[in-house]
PDB file of C-alpha atoms and ligand atoms in Angstrom:
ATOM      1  CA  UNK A 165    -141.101 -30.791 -50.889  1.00 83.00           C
ATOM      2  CA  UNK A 166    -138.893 -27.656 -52.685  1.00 91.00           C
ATOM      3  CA  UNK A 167    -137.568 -28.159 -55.902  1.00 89.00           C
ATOM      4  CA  UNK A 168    -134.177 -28.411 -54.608  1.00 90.00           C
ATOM      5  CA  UNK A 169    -135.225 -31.215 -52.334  1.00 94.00           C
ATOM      6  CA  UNK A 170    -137.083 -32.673 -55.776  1.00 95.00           C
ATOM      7  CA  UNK A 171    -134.057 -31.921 -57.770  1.00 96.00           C
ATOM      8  CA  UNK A 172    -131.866 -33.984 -55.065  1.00 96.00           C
ATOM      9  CA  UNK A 173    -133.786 -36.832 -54.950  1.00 96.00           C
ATOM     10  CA  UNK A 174    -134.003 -37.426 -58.585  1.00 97.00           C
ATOM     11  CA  UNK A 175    -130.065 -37.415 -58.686  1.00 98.00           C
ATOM     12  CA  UNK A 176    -129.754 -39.812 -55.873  1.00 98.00           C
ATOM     13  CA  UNK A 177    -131.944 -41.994 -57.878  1.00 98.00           C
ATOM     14  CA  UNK A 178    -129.969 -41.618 -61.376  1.00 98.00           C
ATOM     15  CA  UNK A 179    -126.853 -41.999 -59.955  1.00 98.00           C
ATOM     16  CA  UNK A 180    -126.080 -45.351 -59.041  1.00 98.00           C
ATOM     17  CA  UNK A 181    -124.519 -46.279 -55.573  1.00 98.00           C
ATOM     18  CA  UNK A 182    -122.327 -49.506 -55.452  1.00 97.00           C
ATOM     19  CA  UNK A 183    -121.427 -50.530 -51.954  1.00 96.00           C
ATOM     20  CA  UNK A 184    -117.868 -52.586 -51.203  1.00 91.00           C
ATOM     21  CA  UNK A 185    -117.093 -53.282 -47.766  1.00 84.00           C
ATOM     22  CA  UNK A 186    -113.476 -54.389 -48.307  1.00 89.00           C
ATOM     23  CA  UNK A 187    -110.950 -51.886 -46.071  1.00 94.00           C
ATOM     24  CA  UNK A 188    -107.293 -52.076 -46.693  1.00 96.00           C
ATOM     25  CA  UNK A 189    -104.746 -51.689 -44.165  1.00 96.00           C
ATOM     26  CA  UNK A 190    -104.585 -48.056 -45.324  1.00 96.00           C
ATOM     27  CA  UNK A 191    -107.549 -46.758 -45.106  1.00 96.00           C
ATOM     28  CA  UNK A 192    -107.778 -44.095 -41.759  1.00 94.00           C
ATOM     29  CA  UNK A 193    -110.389 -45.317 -39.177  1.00 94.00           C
ATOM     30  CA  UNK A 194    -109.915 -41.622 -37.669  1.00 94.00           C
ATOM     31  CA  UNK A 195    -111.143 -39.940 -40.799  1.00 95.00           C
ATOM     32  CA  UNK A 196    -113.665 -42.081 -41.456  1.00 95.00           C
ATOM     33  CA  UNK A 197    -115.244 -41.327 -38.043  1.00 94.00           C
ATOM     34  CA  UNK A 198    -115.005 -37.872 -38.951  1.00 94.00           C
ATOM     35  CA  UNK A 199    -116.304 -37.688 -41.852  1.00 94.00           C
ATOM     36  CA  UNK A 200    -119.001 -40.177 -40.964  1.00 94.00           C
ATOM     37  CA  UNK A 201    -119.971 -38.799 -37.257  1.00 92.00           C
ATOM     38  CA  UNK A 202    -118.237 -35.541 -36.707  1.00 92.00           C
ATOM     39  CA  UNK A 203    -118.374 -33.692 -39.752  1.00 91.00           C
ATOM     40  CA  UNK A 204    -120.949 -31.221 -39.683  1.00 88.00           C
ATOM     41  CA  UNK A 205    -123.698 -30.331 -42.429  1.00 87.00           C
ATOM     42  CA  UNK A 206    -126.811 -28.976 -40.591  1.00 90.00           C
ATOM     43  CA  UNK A 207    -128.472 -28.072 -43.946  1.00 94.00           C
ATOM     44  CA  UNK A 208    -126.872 -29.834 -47.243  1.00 95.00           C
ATOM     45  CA  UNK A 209    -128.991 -27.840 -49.471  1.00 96.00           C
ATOM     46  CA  UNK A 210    -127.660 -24.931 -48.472  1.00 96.00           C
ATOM     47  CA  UNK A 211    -124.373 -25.540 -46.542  1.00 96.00           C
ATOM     48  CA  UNK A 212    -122.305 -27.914 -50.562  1.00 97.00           C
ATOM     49  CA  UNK A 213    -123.848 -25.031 -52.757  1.00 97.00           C
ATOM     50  CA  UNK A 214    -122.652 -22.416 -50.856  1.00 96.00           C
ATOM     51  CA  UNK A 215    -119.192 -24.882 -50.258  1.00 96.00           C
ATOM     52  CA  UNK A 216    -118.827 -24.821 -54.160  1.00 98.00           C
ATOM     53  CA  UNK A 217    -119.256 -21.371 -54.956  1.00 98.00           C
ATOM     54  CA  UNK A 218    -117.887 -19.782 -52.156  1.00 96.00           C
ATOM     55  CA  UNK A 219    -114.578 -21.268 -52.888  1.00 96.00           C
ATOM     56  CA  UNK A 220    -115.223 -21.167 -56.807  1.00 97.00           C
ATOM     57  CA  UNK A 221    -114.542 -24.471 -57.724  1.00 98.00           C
ATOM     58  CA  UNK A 222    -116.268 -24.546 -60.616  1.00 98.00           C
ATOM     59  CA  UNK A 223    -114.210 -21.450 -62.091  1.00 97.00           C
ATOM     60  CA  UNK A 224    -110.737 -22.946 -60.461  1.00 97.00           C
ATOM     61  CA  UNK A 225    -111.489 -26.432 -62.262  1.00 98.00           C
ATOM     62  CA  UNK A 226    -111.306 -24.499 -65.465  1.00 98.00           C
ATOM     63  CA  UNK A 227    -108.184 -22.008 -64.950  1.00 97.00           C
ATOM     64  CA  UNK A 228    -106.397 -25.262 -64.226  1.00 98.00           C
ATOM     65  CA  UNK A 229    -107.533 -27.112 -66.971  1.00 98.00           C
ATOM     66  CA  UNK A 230    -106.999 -24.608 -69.087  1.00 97.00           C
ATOM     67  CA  UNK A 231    -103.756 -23.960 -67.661  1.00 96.00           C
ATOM     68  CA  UNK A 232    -102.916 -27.815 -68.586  1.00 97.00           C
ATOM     69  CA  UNK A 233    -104.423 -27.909 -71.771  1.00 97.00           C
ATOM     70  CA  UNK A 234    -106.275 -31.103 -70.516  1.00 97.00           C
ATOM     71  CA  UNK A 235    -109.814 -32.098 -71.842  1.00 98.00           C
ATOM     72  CA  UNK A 236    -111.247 -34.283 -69.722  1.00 98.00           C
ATOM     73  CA  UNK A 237    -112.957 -36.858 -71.942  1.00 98.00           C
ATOM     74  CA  UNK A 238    -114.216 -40.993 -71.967  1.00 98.00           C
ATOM     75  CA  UNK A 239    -114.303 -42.828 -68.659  1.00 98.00           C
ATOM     76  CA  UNK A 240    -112.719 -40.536 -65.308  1.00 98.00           C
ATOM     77  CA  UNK A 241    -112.461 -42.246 -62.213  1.00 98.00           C
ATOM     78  CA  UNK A 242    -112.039 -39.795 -59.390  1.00 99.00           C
ATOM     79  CA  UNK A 243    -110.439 -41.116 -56.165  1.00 98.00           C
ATOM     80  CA  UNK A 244    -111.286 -39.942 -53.001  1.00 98.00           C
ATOM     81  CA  UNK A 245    -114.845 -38.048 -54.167  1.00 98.00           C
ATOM     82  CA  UNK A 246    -116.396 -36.426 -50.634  1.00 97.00           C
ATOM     83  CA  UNK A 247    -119.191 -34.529 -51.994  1.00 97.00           C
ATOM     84  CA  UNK A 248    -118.755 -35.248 -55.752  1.00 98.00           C
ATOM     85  CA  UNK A 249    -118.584 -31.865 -57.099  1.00 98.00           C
ATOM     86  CA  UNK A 250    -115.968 -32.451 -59.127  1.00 98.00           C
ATOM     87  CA  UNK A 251    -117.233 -35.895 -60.896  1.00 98.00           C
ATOM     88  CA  UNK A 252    -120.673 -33.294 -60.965  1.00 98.00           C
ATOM     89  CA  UNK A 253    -118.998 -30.855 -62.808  1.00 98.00           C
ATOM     90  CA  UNK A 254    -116.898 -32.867 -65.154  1.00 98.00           C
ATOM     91  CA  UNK A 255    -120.014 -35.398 -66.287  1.00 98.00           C
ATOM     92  CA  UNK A 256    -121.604 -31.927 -67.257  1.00 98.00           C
ATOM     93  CA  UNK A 257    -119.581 -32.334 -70.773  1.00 98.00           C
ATOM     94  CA  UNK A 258    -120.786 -34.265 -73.467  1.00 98.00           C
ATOM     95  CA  UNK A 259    -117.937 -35.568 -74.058  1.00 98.00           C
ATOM     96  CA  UNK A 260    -117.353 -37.079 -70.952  1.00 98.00           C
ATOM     97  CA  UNK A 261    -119.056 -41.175 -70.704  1.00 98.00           C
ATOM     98  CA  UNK A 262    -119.122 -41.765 -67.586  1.00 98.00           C
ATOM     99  CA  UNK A 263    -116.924 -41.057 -64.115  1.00 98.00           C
ATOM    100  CA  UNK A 264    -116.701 -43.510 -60.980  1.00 98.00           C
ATOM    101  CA  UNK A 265    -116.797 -41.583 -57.920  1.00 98.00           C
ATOM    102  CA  UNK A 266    -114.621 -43.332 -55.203  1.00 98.00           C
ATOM    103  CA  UNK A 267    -115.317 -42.072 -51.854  1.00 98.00           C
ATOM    104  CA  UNK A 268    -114.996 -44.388 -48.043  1.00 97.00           C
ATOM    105  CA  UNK A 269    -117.399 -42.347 -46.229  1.00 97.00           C
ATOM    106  CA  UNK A 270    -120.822 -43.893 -47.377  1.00 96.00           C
ATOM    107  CA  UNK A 271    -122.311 -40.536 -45.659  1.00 95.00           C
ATOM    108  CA  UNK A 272    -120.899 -38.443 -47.798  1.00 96.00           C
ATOM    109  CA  UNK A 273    -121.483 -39.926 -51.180  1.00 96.00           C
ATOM    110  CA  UNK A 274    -124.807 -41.080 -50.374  1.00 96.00           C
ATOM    111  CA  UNK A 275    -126.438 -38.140 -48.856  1.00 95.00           C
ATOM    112  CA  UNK A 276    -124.184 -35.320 -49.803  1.00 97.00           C
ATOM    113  CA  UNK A 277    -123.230 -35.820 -53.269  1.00 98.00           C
ATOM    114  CA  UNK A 278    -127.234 -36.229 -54.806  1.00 98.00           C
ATOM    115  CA  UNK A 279    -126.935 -32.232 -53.718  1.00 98.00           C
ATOM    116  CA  UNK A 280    -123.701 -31.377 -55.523  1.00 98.00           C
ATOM    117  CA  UNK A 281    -124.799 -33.119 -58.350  1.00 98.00           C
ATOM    118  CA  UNK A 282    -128.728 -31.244 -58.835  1.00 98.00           C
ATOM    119  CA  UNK A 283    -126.670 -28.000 -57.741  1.00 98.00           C
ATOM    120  CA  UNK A 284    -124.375 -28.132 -60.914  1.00 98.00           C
ATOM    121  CA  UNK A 285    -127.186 -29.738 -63.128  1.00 97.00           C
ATOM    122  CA  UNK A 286    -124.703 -32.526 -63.784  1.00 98.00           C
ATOM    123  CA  UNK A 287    -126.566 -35.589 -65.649  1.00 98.00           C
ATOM    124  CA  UNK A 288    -126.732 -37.926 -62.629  1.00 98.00           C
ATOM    125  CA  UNK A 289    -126.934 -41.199 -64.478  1.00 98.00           C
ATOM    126  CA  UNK A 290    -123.519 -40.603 -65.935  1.00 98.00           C
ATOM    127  CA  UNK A 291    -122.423 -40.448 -62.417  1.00 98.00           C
ATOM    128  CA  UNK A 292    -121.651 -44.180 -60.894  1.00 98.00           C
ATOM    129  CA  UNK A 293    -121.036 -43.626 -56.801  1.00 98.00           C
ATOM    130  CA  UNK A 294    -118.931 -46.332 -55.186  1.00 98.00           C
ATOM    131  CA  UNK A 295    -118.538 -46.484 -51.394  1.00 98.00           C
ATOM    132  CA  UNK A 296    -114.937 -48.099 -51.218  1.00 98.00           C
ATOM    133  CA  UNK A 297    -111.875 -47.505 -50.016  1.00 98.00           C
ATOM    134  CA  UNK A 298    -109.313 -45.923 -52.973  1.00 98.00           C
ATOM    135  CA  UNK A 299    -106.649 -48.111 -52.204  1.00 98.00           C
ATOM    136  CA  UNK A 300    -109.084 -51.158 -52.655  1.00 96.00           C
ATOM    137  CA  UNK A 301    -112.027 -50.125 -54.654  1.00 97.00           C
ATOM    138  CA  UNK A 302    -112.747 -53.089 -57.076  1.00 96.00           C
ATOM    139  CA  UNK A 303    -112.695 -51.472 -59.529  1.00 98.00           C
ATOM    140  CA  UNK A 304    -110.911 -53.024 -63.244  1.00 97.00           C
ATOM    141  CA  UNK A 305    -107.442 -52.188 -64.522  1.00 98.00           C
ATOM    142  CA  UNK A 306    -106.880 -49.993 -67.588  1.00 98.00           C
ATOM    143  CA  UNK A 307    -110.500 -48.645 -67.386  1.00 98.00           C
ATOM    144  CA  UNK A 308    -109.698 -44.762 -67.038  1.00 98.00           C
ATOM    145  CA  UNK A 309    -109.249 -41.669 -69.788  1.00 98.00           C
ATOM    146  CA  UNK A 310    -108.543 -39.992 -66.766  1.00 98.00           C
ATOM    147  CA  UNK A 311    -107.618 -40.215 -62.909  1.00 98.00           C
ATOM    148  CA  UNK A 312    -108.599 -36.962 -60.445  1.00 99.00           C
ATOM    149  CA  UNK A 313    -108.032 -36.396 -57.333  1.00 98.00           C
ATOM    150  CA  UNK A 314    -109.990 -33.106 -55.433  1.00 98.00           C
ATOM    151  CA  UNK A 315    -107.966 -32.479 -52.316  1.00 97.00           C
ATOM    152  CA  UNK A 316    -107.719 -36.015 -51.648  1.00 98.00           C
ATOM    153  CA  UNK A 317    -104.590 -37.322 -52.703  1.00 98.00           C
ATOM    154  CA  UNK A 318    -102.599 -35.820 -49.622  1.00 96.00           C
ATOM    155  CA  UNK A 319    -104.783 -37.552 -47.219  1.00 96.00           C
ATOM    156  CA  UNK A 320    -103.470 -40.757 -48.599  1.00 97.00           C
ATOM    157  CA  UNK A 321    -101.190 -42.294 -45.930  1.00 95.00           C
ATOM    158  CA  UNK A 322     -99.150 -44.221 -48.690  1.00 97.00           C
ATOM    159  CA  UNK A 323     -99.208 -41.642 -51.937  1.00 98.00           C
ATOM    160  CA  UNK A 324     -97.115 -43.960 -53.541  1.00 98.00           C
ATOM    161  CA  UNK A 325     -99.498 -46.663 -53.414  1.00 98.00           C
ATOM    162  CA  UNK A 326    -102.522 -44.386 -54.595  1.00 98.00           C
ATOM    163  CA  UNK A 327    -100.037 -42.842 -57.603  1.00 98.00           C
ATOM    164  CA  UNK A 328    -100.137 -46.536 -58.381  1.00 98.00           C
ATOM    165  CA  UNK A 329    -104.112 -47.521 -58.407  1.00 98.00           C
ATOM    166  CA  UNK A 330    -103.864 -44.083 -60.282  1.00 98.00           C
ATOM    167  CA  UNK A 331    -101.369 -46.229 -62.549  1.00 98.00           C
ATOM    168  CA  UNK A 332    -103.514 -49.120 -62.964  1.00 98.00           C
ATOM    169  CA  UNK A 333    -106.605 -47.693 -63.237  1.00 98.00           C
ATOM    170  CA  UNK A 334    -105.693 -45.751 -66.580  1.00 98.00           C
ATOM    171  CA  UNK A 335    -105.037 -46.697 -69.908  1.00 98.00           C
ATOM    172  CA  UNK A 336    -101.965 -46.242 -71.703  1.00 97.00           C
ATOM    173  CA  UNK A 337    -101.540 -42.421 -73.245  1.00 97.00           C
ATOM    174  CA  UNK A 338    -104.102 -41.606 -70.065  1.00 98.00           C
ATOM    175  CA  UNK A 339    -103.411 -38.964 -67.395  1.00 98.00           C
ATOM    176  CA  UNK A 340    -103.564 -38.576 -63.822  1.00 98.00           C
ATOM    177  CA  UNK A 341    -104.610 -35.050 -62.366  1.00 98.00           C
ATOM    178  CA  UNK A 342    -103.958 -33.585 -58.554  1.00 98.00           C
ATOM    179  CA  UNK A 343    -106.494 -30.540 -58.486  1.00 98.00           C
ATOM    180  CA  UNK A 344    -106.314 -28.054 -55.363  1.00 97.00           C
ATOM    181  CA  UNK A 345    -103.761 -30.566 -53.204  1.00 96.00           C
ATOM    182  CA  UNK A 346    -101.860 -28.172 -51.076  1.00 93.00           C
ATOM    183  CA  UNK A 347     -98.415 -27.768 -51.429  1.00 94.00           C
ATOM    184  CA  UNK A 348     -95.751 -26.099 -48.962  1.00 91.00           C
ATOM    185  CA  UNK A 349     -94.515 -22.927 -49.854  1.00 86.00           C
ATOM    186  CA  UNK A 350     -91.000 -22.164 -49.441  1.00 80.00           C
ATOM    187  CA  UNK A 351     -91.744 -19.007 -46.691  1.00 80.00           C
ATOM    188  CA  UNK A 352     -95.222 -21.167 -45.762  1.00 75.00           C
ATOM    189  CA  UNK A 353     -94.281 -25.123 -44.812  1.00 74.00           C
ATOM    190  CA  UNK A 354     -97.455 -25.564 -42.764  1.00 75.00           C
ATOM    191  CA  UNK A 355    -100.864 -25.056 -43.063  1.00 73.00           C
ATOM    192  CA  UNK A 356    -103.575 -24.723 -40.353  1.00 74.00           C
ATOM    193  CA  UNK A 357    -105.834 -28.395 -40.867  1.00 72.00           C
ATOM    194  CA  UNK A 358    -108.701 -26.803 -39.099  1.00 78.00           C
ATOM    195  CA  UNK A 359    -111.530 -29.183 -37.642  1.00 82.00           C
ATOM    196  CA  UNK A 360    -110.042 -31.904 -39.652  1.00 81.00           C
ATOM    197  CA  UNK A 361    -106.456 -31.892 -37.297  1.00 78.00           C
ATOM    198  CA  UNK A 362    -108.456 -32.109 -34.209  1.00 81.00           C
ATOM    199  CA  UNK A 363    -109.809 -35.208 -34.871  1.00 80.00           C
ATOM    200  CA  UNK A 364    -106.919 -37.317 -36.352  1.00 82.00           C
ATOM    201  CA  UNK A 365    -103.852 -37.248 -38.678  1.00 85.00           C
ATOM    202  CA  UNK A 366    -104.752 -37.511 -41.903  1.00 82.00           C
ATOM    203  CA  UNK A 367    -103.789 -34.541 -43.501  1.00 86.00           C
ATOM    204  CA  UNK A 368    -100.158 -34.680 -44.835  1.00 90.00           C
ATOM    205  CA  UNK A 369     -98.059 -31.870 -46.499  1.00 88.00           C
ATOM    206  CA  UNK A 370     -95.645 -32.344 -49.582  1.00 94.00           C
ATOM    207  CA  UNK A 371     -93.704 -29.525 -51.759  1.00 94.00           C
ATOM    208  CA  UNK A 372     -93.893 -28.986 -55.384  1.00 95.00           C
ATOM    209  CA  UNK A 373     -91.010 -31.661 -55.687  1.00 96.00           C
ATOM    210  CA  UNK A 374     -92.100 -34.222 -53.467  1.00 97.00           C
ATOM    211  CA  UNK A 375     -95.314 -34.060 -55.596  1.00 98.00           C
ATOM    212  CA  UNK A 376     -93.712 -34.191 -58.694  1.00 98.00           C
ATOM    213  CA  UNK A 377     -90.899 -37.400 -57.417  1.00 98.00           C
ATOM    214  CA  UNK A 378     -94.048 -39.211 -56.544  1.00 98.00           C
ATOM    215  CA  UNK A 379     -95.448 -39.593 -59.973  1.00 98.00           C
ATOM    216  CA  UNK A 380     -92.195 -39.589 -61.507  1.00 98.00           C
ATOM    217  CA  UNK A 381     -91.820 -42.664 -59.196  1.00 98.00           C
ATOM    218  CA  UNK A 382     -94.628 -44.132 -60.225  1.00 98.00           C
ATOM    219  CA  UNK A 383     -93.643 -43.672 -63.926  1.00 98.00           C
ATOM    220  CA  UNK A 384     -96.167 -41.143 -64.940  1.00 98.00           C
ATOM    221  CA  UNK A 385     -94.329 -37.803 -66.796  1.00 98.00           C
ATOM    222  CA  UNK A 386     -94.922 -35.441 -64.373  1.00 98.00           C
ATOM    223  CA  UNK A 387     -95.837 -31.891 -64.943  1.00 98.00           C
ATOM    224  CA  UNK A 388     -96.809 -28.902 -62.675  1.00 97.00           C
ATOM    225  CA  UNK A 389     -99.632 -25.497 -63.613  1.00 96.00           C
ATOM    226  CA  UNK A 390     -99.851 -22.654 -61.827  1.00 94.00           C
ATOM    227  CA  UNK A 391    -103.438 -22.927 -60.026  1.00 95.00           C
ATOM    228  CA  UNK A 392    -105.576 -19.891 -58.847  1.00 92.00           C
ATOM    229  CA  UNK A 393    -106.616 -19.507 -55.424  1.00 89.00           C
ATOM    230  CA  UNK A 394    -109.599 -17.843 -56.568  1.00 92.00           C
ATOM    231  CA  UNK A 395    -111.207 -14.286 -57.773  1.00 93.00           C
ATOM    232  CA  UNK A 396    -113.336 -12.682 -55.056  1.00 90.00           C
ATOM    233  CA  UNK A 397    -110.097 -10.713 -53.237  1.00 88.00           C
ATOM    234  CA  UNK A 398    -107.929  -8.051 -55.091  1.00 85.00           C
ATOM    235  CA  UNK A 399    -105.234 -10.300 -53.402  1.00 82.00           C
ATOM    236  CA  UNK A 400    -106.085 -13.577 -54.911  1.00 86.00           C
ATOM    237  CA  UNK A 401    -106.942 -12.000 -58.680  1.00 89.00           C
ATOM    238  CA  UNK A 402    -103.095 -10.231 -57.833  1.00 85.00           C
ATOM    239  CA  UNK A 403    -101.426 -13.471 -57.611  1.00 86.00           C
ATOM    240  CA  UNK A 404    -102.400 -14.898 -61.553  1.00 89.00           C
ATOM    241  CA  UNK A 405    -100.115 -12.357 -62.802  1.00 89.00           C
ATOM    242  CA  UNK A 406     -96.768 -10.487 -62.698  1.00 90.00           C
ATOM    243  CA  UNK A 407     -95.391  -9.250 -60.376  1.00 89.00           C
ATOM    244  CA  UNK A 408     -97.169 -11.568 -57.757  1.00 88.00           C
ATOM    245  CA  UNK A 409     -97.554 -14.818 -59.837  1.00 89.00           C
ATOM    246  CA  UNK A 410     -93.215 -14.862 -59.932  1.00 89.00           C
ATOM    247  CA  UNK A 411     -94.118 -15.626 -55.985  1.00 87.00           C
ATOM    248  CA  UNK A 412     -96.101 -18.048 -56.377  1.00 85.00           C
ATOM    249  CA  UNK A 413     -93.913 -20.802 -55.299  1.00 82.00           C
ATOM    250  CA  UNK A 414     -92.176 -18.695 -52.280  1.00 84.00           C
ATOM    251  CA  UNK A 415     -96.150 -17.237 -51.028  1.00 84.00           C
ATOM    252  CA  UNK A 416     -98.211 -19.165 -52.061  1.00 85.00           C
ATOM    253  CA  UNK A 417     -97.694 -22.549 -53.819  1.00 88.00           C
ATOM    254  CA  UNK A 418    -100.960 -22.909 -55.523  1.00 91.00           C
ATOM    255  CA  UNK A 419    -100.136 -25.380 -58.363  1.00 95.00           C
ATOM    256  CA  UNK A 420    -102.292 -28.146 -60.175  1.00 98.00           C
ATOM    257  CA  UNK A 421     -99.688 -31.558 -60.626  1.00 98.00           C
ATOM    258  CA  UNK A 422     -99.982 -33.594 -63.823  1.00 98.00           C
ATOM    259  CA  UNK A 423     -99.385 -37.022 -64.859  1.00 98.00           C
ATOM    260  CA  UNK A 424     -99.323 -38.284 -67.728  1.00 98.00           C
ATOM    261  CA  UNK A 425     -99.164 -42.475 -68.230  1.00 98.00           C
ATOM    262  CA  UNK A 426     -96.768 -42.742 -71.352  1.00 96.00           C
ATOM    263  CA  UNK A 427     -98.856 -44.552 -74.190  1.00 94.00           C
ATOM    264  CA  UNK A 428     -95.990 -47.322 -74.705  1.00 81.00           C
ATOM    265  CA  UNK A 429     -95.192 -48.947 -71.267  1.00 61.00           C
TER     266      UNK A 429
HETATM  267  C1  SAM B 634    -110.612 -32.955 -48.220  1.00 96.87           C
HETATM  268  S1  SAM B 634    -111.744 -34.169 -48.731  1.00 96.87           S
HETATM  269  C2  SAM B 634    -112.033 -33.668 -50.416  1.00 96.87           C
HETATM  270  C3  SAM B 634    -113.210 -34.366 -51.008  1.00 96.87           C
HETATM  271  C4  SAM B 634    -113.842 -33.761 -52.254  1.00 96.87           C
HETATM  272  N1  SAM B 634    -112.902 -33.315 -53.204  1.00 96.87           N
HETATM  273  C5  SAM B 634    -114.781 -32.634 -51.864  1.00 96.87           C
HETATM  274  O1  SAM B 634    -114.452 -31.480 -52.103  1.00 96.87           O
HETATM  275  O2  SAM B 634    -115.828 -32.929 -51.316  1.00 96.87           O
HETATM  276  C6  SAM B 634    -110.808 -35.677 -48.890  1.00 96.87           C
HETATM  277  C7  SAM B 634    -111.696 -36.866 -49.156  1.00 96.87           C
HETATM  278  O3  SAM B 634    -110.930 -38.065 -49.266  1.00 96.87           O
HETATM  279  C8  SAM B 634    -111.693 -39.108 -48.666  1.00 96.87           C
HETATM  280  N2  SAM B 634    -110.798 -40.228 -48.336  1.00 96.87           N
HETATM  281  C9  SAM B 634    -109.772 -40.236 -47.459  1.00 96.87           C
HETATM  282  N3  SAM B 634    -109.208 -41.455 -47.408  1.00 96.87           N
HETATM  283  C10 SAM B 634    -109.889 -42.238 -48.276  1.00 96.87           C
HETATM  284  C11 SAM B 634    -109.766 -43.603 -48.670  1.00 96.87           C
HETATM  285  N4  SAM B 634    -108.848 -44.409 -48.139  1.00 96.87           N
HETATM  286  N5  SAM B 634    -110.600 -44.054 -49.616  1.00 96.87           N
HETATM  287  C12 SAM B 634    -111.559 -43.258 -50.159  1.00 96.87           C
HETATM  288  N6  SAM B 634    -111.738 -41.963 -49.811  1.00 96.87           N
HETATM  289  C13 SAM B 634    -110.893 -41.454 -48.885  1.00 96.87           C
HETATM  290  C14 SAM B 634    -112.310 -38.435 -47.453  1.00 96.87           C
HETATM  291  O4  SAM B 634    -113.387 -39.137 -46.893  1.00 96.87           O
HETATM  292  C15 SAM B 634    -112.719 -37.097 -48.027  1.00 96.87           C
HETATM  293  O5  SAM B 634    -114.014 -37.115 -48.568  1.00 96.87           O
END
């Protein structure tokens, strides 16, 4: 066996895996068969490494952190997980107990995320993995520092609903964050869903606003960072500064959404 296979099967043994079978009515049967049949990974070892660095996430989790002043700290609950690399990477700080990884596709978070989380050299027992449905995932009320979605919360088919298990899930004074959700630009309103829109109909589109309405809806104060769409082009690297970045919201629209769950009420 290589170390990397090693290195993966000591995280999938740290990190444990809670199964709940409960559905809602919400939850997309055609994604689910995607991501559980279709999908394709020929080599994990290779294919969510090279996934996470060659789209930087690690670097873009930063910028928009940064950008937010937010320190992710306590108990995070992230809600629709996939691979994990983002409840990898934020477990990496000390000061970060534990995060709940909420993912449907059983596929994914059991064979896919043990890589993400050797490949960052996240501490894998501080990573709990349930296989449940966000909009029902059994989890307790008021348990969460922090709520993040990873490109997840616009393939909810009621946001409004999953702004509200955001809701519940946090305490008081605790914040909800939307990291790399797509948003329409004013001279872009669609994007191209790839594999993904051959297969279903789970990938919705929202602007700026409608991001910002939802979780003023659901009574979080909402707030909105420039993201960056990465470093490795002389375009992207243009776009974090002026004269670009004053486009950002007619080119580009690459924003991080905040919200933050007043501490009284
Ligand atoms: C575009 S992927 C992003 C995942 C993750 N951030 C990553 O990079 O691997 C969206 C994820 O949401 C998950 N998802 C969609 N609907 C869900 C639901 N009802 N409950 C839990 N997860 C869901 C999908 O299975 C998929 O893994």
């Amino acid at each position: 066996m290589s170390v990397a296979a090693a290195l993966v099967e000591r995280a999938a043994s740290a990190s444990p895996l809670i199964v709940q079978d409960a559905m809602s009515e919400l939850a997309d049967a055609d994604e689910l068969q995607f991501r559980e049949e279709i999908e394709r990974y020929p080599d994990p070892l290779v294919d969510i490494p090279r996934f996470i660095d060659g789209k930087e996430l690690v670097r873009k989790l930063a910028f928009s952190l940064h950008e937010a002043g937010i320190s992710p700290a306590g108990e995070i609950v992230e809600l629709g997980a996939g691979t994990c690399w983002l409840s990898a990477e934020l477990a990496r700080r000390p000061e970060v107990r534990r995060v709940r990884a909420v993912e449907f596709s059983e596929r994914r978070i059991r064979s896919l995320a043990p890589v993400a989380i050797a490949h960052l050299g996240a501490q894998a027992d501080k990573i709990e993995r349930h296989v449940a449905d966000f909009y029902a995932h059994g989890l307790e009320p008021g348990i969460a520092d922090f709520v993040f979605t990873d490109a997840a919360f616009h393939h909810a088919a009621d946001p409004a609903r999953l702004v509200r298990v955001a809701w519940d899930l946090l305490r008081p004074g605790g914040c909800l964050v939307l990291f790399r959700e797509p948003t329409i630009a004013r001279l872009r309103r669609t994007r191209d869903h790839g594999e993904e829109g051959e297969h279903g109909d789970f990938e919705r589109e929202y602007t700026s606003r409608e991001y910002l309405e939802l979780l003023s809806d659901g009574g979080f104060l909402p707030e909105r960072y420039t993201a960056s769409g990465g470093w490795t082009t002389p375009r992207a690297r243009a776009i974090l500064h002026p004269p670009l970045s004053w486009l950002n919201g007619t080119l580009f629209a690459e924003y991080t959404y905040v919200g933050r769950r007043p501490a009284i009420g």
